[in-house]
CSV table of C-alpha atoms in Angstrom, one decimal:
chain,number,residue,atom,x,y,z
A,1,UNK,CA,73.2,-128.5,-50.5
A,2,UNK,CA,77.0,-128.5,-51.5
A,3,UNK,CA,78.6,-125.2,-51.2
A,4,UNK,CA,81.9,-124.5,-53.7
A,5,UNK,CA,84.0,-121.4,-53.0
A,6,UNK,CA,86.4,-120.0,-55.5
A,7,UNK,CA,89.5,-118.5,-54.9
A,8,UNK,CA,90.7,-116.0,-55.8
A,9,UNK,CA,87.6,-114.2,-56.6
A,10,UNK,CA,89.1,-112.1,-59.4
A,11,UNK,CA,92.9,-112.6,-60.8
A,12,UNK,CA,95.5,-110.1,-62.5
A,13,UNK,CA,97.9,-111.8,-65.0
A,14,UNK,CA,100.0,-111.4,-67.7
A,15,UNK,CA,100.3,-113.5,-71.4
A,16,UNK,CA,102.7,-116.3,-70.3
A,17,UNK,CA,101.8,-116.8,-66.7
A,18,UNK,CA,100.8,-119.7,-65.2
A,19,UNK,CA,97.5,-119.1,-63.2
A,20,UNK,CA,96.1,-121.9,-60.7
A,21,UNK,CA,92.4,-121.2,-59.3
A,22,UNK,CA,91.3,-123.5,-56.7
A,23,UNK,CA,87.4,-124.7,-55.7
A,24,UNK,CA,86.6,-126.2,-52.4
A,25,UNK,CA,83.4,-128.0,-51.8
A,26,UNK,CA,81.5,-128.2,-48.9
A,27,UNK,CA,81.5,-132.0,-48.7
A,28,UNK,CA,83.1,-134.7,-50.6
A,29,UNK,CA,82.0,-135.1,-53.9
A,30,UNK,CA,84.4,-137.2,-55.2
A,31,UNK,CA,85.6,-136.3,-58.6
A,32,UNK,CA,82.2,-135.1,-59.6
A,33,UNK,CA,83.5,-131.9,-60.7
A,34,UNK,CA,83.8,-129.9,-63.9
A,35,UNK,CA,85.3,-126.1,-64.9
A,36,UNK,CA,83.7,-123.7,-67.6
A,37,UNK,CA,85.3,-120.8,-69.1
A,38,UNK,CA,83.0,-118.0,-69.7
A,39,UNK,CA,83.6,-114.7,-71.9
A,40,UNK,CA,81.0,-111.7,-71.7
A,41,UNK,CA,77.4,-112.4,-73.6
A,42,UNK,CA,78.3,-116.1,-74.2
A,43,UNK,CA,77.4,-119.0,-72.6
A,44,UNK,CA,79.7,-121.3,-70.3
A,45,UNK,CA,82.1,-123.7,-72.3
A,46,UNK,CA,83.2,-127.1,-70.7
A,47,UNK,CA,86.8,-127.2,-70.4
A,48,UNK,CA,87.4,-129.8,-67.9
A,49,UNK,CA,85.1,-132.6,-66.6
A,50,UNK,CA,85.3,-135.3,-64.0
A,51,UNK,CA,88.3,-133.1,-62.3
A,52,UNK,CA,91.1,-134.1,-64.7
A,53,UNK,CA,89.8,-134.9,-68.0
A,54,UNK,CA,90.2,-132.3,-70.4
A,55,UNK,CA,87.4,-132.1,-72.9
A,56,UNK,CA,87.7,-132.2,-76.7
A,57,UNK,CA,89.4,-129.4,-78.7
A,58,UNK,CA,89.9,-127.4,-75.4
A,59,UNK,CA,93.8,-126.1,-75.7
A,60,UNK,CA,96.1,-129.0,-73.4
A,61,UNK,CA,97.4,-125.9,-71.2
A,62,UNK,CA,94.3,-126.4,-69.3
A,63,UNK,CA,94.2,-129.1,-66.9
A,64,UNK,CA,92.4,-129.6,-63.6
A,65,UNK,CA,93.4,-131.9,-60.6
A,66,UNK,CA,91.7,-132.5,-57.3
A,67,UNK,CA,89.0,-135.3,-55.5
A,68,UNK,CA,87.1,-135.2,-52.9
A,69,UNK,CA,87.0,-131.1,-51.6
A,70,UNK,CA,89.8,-129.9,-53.2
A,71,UNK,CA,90.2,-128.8,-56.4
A,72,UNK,CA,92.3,-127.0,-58.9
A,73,UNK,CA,92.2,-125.4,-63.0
A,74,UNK,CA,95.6,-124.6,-63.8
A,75,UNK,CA,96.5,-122.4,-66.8
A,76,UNK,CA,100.4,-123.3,-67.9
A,77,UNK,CA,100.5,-120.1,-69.6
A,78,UNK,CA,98.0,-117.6,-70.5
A,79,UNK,CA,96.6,-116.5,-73.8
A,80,UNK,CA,95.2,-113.6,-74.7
A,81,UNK,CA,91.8,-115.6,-75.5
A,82,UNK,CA,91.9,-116.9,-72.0
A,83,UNK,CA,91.2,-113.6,-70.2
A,84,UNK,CA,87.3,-114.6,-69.0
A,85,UNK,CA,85.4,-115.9,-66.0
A,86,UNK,CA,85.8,-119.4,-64.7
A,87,UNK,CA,83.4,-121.7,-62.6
A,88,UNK,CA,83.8,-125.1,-61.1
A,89,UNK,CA,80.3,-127.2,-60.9
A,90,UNK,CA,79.9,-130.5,-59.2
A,91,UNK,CA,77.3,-132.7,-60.1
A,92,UNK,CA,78.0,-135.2,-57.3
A,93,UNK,CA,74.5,-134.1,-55.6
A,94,UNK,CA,72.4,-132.0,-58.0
A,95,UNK,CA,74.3,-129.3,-59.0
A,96,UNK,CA,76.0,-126.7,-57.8
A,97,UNK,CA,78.3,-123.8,-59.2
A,98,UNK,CA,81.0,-121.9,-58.0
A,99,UNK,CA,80.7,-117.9,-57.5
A,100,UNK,CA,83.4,-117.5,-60.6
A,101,UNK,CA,86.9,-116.1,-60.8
A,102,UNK,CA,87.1,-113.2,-63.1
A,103,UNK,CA,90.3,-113.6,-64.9
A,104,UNK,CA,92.1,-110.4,-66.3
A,105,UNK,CA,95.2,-108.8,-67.7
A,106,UNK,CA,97.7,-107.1,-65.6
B,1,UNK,CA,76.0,-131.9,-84.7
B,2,UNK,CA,74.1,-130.7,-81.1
B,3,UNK,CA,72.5,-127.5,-81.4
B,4,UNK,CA,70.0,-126.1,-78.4
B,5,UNK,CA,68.4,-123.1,-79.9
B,6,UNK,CA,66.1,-121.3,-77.2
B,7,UNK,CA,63.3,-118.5,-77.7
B,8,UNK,CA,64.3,-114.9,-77.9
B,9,UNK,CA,64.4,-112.6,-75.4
B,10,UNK,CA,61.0,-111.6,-73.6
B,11,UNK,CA,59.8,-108.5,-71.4
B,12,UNK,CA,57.6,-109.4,-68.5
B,13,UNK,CA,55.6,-107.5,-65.4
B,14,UNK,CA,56.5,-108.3,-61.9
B,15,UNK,CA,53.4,-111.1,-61.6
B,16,UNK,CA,53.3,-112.4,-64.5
B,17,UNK,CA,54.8,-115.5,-66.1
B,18,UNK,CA,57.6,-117.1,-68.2
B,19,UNK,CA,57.8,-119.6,-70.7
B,20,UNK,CA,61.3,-120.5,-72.6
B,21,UNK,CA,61.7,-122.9,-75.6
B,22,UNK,CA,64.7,-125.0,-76.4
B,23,UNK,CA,64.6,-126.8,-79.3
B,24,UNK,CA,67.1,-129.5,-79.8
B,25,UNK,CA,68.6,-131.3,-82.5
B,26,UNK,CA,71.6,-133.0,-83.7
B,27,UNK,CA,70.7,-136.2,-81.5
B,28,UNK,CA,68.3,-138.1,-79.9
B,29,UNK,CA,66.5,-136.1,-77.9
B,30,UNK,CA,64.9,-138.8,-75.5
B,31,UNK,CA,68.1,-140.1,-74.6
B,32,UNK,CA,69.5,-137.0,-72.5
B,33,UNK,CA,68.5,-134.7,-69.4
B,34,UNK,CA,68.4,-131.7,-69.9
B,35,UNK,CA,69.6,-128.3,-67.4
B,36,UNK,CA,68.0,-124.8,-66.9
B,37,UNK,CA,70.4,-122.6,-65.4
B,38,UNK,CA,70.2,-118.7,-65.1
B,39,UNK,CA,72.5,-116.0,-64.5
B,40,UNK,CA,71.5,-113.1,-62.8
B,41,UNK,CA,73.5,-110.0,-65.0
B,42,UNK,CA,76.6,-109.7,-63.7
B,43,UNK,CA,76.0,-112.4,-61.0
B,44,UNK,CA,77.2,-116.3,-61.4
B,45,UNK,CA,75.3,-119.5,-62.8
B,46,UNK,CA,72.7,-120.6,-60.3
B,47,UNK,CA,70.8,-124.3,-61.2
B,48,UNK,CA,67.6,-124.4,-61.4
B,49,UNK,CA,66.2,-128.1,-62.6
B,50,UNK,CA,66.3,-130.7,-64.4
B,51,UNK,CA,64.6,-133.3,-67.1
B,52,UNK,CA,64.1,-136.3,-68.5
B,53,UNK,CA,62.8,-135.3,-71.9
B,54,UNK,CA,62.0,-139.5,-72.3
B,55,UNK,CA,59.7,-139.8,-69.6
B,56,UNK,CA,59.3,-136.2,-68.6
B,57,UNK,CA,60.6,-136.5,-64.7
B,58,UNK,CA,61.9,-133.3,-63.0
B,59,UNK,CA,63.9,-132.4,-60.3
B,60,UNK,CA,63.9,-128.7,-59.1
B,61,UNK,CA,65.9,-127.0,-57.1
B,62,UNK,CA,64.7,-125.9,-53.7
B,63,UNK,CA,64.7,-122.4,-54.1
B,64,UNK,CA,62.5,-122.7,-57.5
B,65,UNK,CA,60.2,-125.2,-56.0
B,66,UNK,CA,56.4,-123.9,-56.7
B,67,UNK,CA,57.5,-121.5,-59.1
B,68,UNK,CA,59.3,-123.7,-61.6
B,69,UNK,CA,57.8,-126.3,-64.3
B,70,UNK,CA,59.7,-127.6,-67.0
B,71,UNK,CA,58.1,-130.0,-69.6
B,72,UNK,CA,58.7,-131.5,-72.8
B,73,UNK,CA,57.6,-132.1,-76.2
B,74,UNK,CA,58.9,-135.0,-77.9
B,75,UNK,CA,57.3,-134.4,-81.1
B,76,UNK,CA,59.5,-131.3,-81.7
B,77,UNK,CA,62.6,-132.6,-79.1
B,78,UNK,CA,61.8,-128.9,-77.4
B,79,UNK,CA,61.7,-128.6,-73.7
B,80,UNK,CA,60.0,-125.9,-72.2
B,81,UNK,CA,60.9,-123.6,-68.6
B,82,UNK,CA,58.1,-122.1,-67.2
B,83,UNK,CA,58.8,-119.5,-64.0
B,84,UNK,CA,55.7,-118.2,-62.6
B,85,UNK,CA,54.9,-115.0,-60.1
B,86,UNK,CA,58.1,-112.8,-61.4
B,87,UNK,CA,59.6,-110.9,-59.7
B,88,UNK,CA,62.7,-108.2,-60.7
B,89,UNK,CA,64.9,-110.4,-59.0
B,90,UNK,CA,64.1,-113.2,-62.0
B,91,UNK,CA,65.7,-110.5,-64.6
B,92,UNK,CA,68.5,-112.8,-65.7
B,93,UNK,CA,69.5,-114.8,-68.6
B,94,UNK,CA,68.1,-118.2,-68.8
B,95,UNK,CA,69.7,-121.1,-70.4
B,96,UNK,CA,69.1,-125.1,-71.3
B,97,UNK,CA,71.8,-127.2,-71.1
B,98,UNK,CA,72.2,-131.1,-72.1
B,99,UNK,CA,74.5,-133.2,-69.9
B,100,UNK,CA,76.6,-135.6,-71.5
B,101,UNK,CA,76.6,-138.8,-70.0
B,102,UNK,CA,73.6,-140.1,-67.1
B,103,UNK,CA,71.5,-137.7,-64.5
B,104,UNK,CA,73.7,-135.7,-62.7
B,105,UNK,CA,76.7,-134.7,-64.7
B,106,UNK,CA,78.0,-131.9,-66.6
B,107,UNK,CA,76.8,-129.9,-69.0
B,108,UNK,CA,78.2,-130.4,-72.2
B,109,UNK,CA,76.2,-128.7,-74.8
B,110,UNK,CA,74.2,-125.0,-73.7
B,111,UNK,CA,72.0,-123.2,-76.1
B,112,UNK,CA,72.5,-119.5,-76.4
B,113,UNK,CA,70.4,-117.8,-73.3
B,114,UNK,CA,67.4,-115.9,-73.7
B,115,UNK,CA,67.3,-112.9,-71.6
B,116,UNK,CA,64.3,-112.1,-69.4
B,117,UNK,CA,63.5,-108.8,-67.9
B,118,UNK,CA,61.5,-108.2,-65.3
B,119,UNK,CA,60.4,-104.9,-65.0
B,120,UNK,CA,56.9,-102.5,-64.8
């Protein structure tokens, strides 16, 4: 099964950073990859999908890059709103999710 | 517009079984797979299967395998999760999740969890 490791596991920022979190997969799963931003009793929302695409109505300071093993969710510059928990899936071979990044203000 | 509304939260004994609803609507219902994921509290989103609500294949994931059975019913475009011999380990919430595009893909659309506890 494909492994995906998040990193950092849990983030300090401030409004108006910029924050990158990366994912690395186990294997190549091309650009089979999504991210979800999660806030507490909620489920996931789709943010990005296929790596880079960003998904409708989701704010454009959100964008993800990456193929293969290696990829990033970059947030140009934080909003209060944006202070959750993150996971990457890829849906290359089944699916698999990412252990989460807990995003949370310095 | 999609909506995935599942069942409401349930108590259960270690033993016994499970079964979650998730009604859809908003499209048509034979034309897209549907998740189950769970999340253990406080833990991260673990798969668990997978269905074809138009013919009514399933994939599982291996660690579900034996305990897992999802089905559908197309008269009410509401699939069903049924998790057998629980355990407190199963105390999570549970949710449904309809891909957008193909088989394996992401998940575009989740209903709103139901929690399940597992406890005596």
């Amino acid at each position: 099964a494909i492994q995906l490791t998040q990193s950092p596991s849990s983030l300090s920022a401030s409004v108006g950073d910029r924050v990158t979190i990366t994912c690395r997969a186990s294997q190549d799963v091309s650009g089979a990859l999504a991210w979800y931003q999660q806030k507490p009793g909620k489920a996931p929302k789709l943010l990005i999908y296929d790596a880079s695409s960003l998904e409708s109505g989701v704010p454009s300071r959100f964008s993800g890059s990456g193929s293969g093993t290696d990829f990033t969710l970059t947030i140009s510059s934080l909003q209060p709103e944006d202070f959750a928990t993150y996971y990457c899936q890829q849906f290359n071979s089944y699916l698999t999710f990412g252990q989460g990044t807990k995003l949370e203000i310095k | 517009q999609v909506q995935l509304v599942q069942s409401g939260a349930e108590v259960k004994k270690p033993g016994a079984s499970m079964k979650i609803s998730c009604k859809a609507s908003g499209y048509n219902f034979l034309n897209y797979y549907m998740h189950w994921v769970r999340q253990v509290p406080g833990q991260g989103l673990e798969w668990m299967g997978i269905i074809n609500p138009s013919g009514g294949g399933t994939t599982y994931a291996q660690k579900f395998q034996g305990r897992v059975t999802l089905t559908r019913d197309t008269s009410t475009s509401t699939v069903y999760m049924e998790l057998n011999s629980l355990r407190s380990e199963d105390t999570a919430v549970y949710y449904c999740g309809r891909i957008r595009r193909g088989k394996w893909s992401y998940i575009g659309y989740w209903g709103q969890g139901t929690l399940v506890t597992v406890s005596s």
